[in-house]
Amino acid sequence: NAGVTQTPKFQVLKTGQSMTLQCAQDMNHEYMSWYRQDPGMGLRLIHYSVGAGITDQGEVPNGYNVSRSTTEDFPLRLLSAAPSQTSVYFCASSYSRLTNTGELFFGEGSRLTVL
Amino acid sequence: GEDVEQSLFLSVREGDSSVINCTYTDSSSTYLYWYKQEPGAGLQLLTYIFSNMDMKQDQRLTVLLNKKDKHLSLRIADTQTGDSAIYFCAEPAQAGTALIFGKGTTLSVSS
């Protein structure tokens, strides 16, 4: 199994450009989420989804959009990139709620630099 | 809301024990997690503990939970250079649909 696949692995953008980070999982997981990791800040939740057609905001949603048209895919869109969005982005998925021994499976990350 | 705190750095010598500490805020958390991140990689689940347990042992790993003080610790016995990584404590958030992570403890193991 491929698990959680993120593309691209690296991207450089100019301020104001838009782009989409792709995330796909082949484990039939209902729950998916996006995090950003910044030095000294740990991982912060951007958006999450509990199933196809259902998304909600996490801790730091501003400047990002998500959609969940299928169980497998959960793309993250940057509408107008800003230098503050320079970060490493992780997509994650789980089969069950994490209040019930669910395991969160992570992709390898997408490193984004905004100039 | 949920919040998780942990110290940022720990340096030990190979063969010593490492203890990474964490405090959390949500007393209703049913499970608490430890994740490990190696350089350039995503996070991987290391271990977890159910909230009605005080201790869980898994080979070289021992997790201790003090619910009264909302304190969680991870002990790694006989620490090896391969254990050098960032360790994250986490608790469920958003009704268990995601996790809230601490800032991560960078463990450095010297030989």
Tab-separated table of C-alpha atoms in Angstrom:
chain	number	residue	atom	x	y	z
A	1	ASN	CA	0.000	0.000	0.000
A	2	ALA	CA	1.165	3.531	-0.764
A	3	GLY	CA	-0.448	4.951	2.395
A	4	VAL	CA	-0.694	8.748	2.350
A	5	THR	CA	0.836	10.386	-0.705
A	6	GLN	CA	1.563	14.093	-0.919
A	7	THR	CA	2.619	16.063	-3.984
A	8	PRO	CA	4.653	18.062	-4.656
A	9	LYS	CA	7.433	17.406	-2.151
A	10	PHE	CA	8.996	20.817	-2.759
A	11	GLN	CA	7.547	24.038	-4.174
A	12	VAL	CA	8.691	27.641	-4.435
A	13	LEU	CA	6.051	30.303	-4.971
A	14	LYS	CA	6.044	34.047	-5.332
A	15	THR	CA	3.863	36.163	-3.079
A	16	GLY	CA	0.327	36.306	-4.426
A	17	GLN	CA	0.489	33.090	-6.429
A	18	SER	CA	-1.975	30.301	-5.786
A	19	MET	CA	-1.366	26.579	-5.721
A	20	THR	CA	-2.797	23.281	-4.546
A	21	LEU	CA	-1.052	20.705	-2.387
A	22	GLN	CA	-2.369	17.278	-3.244
A	23	CYS	CA	-3.037	14.520	-0.726
A	24	ALA	CA	-4.307	11.045	-1.484
A	25	GLN	CA	-4.726	7.971	0.684
A	26	ASP	CA	-5.479	4.421	-0.411
A	27	MET	CA	-6.521	3.016	2.972
A	28	ASN	CA	-10.226	3.950	2.748
A	29	HIS	CA	-9.839	6.259	5.745
A	30	GLU	CA	-12.738	8.548	6.571
A	31	TYR	CA	-10.762	11.072	8.601
A	32	MET	CA	-8.201	13.322	6.952
A	33	SER	CA	-6.398	16.440	8.102
A	34	TRP	CA	-3.772	18.994	7.123
A	35	TYR	CA	-1.077	20.320	9.443
A	36	ARG	CA	1.709	22.800	9.044
A	37	GLN	CA	5.009	22.428	10.862
A	38	ASP	CA	7.129	25.436	11.704
A	39	PRO	CA	10.345	25.501	13.765
A	40	GLY	CA	9.583	25.784	17.462
A	41	MET	CA	5.826	25.645	16.812
A	42	GLY	CA	5.204	21.943	16.445
A	43	LEU	CA	2.341	20.861	14.191
A	44	ARG	CA	-0.739	23.035	13.911
A	45	LEU	CA	-4.035	21.854	12.466
A	46	ILE	CA	-5.207	23.760	9.384
A	47	HIS	CA	-8.342	21.914	8.213
A	48	TYR	CA	-9.830	18.502	8.722
A	49	SER	CA	-12.500	16.270	7.215
A	50	VAL	CA	-14.663	13.511	8.646
A	51	GLY	CA	-15.730	12.157	5.275
A	52	ALA	CA	-16.486	13.021	1.675
A	53	GLY	CA	-18.274	16.353	1.440
A	54	ILE	CA	-17.562	17.358	5.057
A	55	THR	CA	-14.733	19.682	6.062
A	56	ASP	CA	-14.080	22.015	8.964
A	57	GLN	CA	-11.513	24.519	10.178
A	58	GLY	CA	-8.699	23.779	12.561
A	59	GLU	CA	-6.434	26.077	14.536
A	60	VAL	CA	-4.887	28.065	11.632
A	61	PRO	CA	-7.271	28.011	8.623
A	62	ASN	CA	-6.794	31.542	7.288
A	63	GLY	CA	-5.421	31.655	3.750
A	64	TYR	CA	-6.240	28.016	3.030
A	65	ASN	CA	-9.184	26.210	1.447
A	66	VAL	CA	-9.969	22.510	1.330
A	67	SER	CA	-12.519	20.255	-0.299
A	68	ARG	CA	-13.279	16.547	-0.007
A	69	SER	CA	-15.091	15.330	-3.088
A	70	THR	CA	-13.917	11.727	-2.650
A	71	THR	CA	-12.839	9.589	0.311
A	72	GLU	CA	-9.338	9.283	-1.158
A	73	ASP	CA	-8.404	12.898	-1.875
A	74	PHE	CA	-8.077	15.959	0.337
A	75	PRO	CA	-6.352	18.836	-1.494
A	76	LEU	CA	-5.193	21.993	0.283
A	77	ARG	CA	-5.411	25.233	-1.693
A	78	LEU	CA	-3.398	28.344	-1.005
A	79	LEU	CA	-5.440	31.195	-2.434
A	80	SER	CA	-2.831	33.996	-2.476
A	81	ALA	CA	0.478	32.830	-1.054
A	82	ALA	CA	2.211	34.927	1.597
A	83	PRO	CA	5.721	34.546	3.070
A	84	SER	CA	4.073	33.575	6.389
A	85	GLN	CA	2.860	30.413	4.651
A	86	THR	CA	6.429	29.190	4.180
A	87	SER	CA	6.303	25.901	6.045
A	88	VAL	CA	6.297	22.131	5.805
A	89	TYR	CA	2.805	20.790	5.240
A	90	PHE	CA	1.669	17.346	6.333
A	91	CYS	CA	-1.439	15.501	5.325
A	92	ALA	CA	-2.696	12.749	7.648
A	93	SER	CA	-5.485	10.214	7.733
A	94	SER	CA	-7.024	7.780	10.171
A	95	TYR	CA	-9.526	4.947	10.014
A	96	SER	CA	-11.266	5.769	13.273
A	97	ARG	CA	-11.576	8.623	15.711
A	98	LEU	CA	-8.439	9.206	17.736
A	99	THR	CA	-10.446	9.023	20.936
A	100	ASN	CA	-10.609	5.292	20.226
A	101	THR	CA	-6.991	4.174	19.575
A	102	GLY	CA	-7.083	5.374	16.003
A	103	GLU	CA	-3.643	5.802	14.462
A	104	LEU	CA	-2.857	8.892	12.436
A	105	PHE	CA	-0.920	8.055	9.270
A	106	PHE	CA	1.185	10.859	7.831
A	107	GLY	CA	2.441	11.672	4.379
A	108	GLU	CA	6.093	12.577	3.897
A	109	GLY	CA	5.408	16.292	3.808
A	110	SER	CA	5.447	19.119	1.258
A	111	ARG	CA	8.030	21.846	1.797
A	112	LEU	CA	6.698	25.189	0.564
A	113	THR	CA	8.717	28.391	0.265
A	114	VAL	CA	6.994	31.672	-0.515
A	115	LEU	CA	9.277	34.461	-1.686
B	1	GLY	CA	-9.388	24.337	24.332
B	2	GLU	CA	-6.787	21.645	24.153
B	3	ASP	CA	-3.124	22.511	24.654
B	4	VAL	CA	-0.045	20.335	24.956
B	5	GLU	CA	3.274	21.489	26.398
B	6	GLN	CA	6.654	19.785	26.293
B	7	SER	CA	10.266	20.784	26.683
B	8	LEU	CA	12.073	21.495	23.416
B	9	PHE	CA	15.446	19.782	23.784
B	10	LEU	CA	17.010	16.792	25.505
B	11	SER	CA	20.577	15.604	25.153
B	12	VAL	CA	21.741	12.229	26.452
B	13	ARG	CA	24.657	9.850	26.025
B	14	GLU	CA	24.247	6.511	24.296
B	15	GLY	CA	23.196	3.836	26.764
B	16	ASP	CA	21.559	6.282	29.177
B	17	SER	CA	17.808	6.536	29.746
B	18	SER	CA	15.892	9.428	28.190
B	19	VAL	CA	12.791	10.913	29.774
B	20	ILE	CA	10.591	13.258	27.778
B	21	ASN	CA	7.850	15.050	29.670
B	22	CYS	CA	4.523	16.467	28.511
B	23	THR	CA	1.544	18.207	30.071
B	24	TYR	CA	-1.902	18.357	28.515
B	25	THR	CA	-5.067	20.244	29.319
B	26	ASP	CA	-8.068	18.159	28.286
B	27	SER	CA	-8.918	15.923	31.225
B	28	SER	CA	-11.474	14.083	29.089
B	29	SER	CA	-8.833	12.758	26.676
B	30	THR	CA	-9.329	9.016	26.386
B	31	TYR	CA	-6.033	8.260	24.697
B	32	LEU	CA	-2.712	10.085	24.716
B	33	TYR	CA	-0.120	9.555	22.050
B	34	TRP	CA	3.594	9.737	21.400
B	35	TYR	CA	4.761	10.251	17.823
B	36	LYS	CA	8.320	10.197	16.473
B	37	GLN	CA	9.638	12.237	13.555
B	38	GLU	CA	12.963	11.395	11.959
B	39	PRO	CA	14.768	14.017	9.841
B	40	GLY	CA	12.996	14.769	6.576
B	41	ALA	CA	10.122	12.401	7.285
B	42	GLY	CA	6.537	12.493	8.461
B	43	LEU	CA	5.456	11.491	11.951
B	44	GLN	CA	5.012	7.880	12.971
B	45	LEU	CA	3.075	6.538	15.920
B	46	LEU	CA	5.454	5.379	18.639
B	47	THR	CA	3.038	4.355	21.363
B	48	TYR	CA	-0.148	5.401	23.134
B	49	ILE	CA	-1.756	5.002	26.535
B	50	PHE	CA	-5.371	4.705	27.551
B	51	SER	CA	-6.446	7.232	30.130
B	52	ASN	CA	-7.375	4.602	32.734
B	53	MET	CA	-3.811	3.265	32.780
B	54	ASP	CA	-0.938	4.594	34.876
B	55	MET	CA	1.835	2.916	32.934
B	56	LYS	CA	2.420	1.124	29.682
B	57	GLN	CA	5.617	-0.697	28.760
B	58	ASP	CA	6.624	-1.674	25.244
B	59	GLN	CA	10.167	-3.035	24.920
B	60	ARG	CA	12.490	-0.085	25.630
B	61	LEU	CA	9.622	2.371	25.935
B	62	THR	CA	7.741	3.159	29.153
B	63	VAL	CA	4.866	5.616	29.224
B	64	LEU	CA	3.746	7.019	32.575
B	65	LEU	CA	0.470	8.879	32.996
B	66	ASN	CA	-0.514	11.028	35.967
B	67	LYS	CA	-4.111	12.019	35.284
B	68	LYS	CA	-4.398	14.173	38.385
B	69	ASP	CA	-1.551	16.407	37.226
B	70	LYS	CA	-2.287	15.868	33.487
B	71	HIS	CA	1.320	14.812	33.045
B	72	LEU	CA	2.606	12.277	30.573
B	73	SER	CA	6.155	11.015	30.197
B	74	LEU	CA	8.028	8.810	27.759
B	75	ARG	CA	11.068	6.921	28.983
B	76	ILE	CA	13.444	5.331	26.492
B	77	ALA	CA	15.788	2.821	28.100
B	78	ASP	CA	19.290	2.196	26.733
B	79	THR	CA	19.011	5.116	24.319
B	80	GLN	CA	20.727	4.559	20.980
B	81	THR	CA	21.962	7.033	18.363
B	82	GLY	CA	19.130	5.799	16.155
B	83	ASP	CA	16.680	7.231	18.696
B	84	SER	CA	17.779	10.758	17.775
B	85	ALA	CA	14.587	12.390	16.484
B	86	ILE	CA	11.803	14.773	17.444
B	87	TYR	CA	9.218	13.296	19.807
B	88	PHE	CA	5.694	14.701	19.939
B	89	CYS	CA	3.118	14.273	22.636
B	90	ALA	CA	-0.474	14.539	21.350
B	91	GLU	CA	-4.055	14.408	22.531
B	92	PRO	CA	-7.291	14.075	20.523
B	93	ALA	CA	-8.969	17.231	19.292
B	94	GLN	CA	-12.092	18.114	17.345
B	95	ALA	CA	-13.960	15.145	18.862
B	96	GLY	CA	-11.166	12.771	17.888
B	97	THR	CA	-10.990	13.683	14.211
B	98	ALA	CA	-7.474	15.127	14.581
B	99	LEU	CA	-4.695	15.507	17.150
B	100	ILE	CA	-3.277	18.482	18.993
B	101	PHE	CA	0.487	18.175	19.171
B	102	GLY	CA	3.023	19.633	21.521
B	103	LYS	CA	5.893	21.601	20.003
B	104	GLY	CA	8.086	18.508	20.009
B	105	THR	CA	11.179	17.509	21.988
B	106	THR	CA	14.373	17.139	19.971
B	107	LEU	CA	16.322	14.220	21.399
B	108	SER	CA	20.032	14.251	20.650
B	109	VAL	CA	22.009	11.108	21.467
B	110	SER	CA	25.790	11.283	21.536
B	111	SER	CA	28.102	8.303	21.437
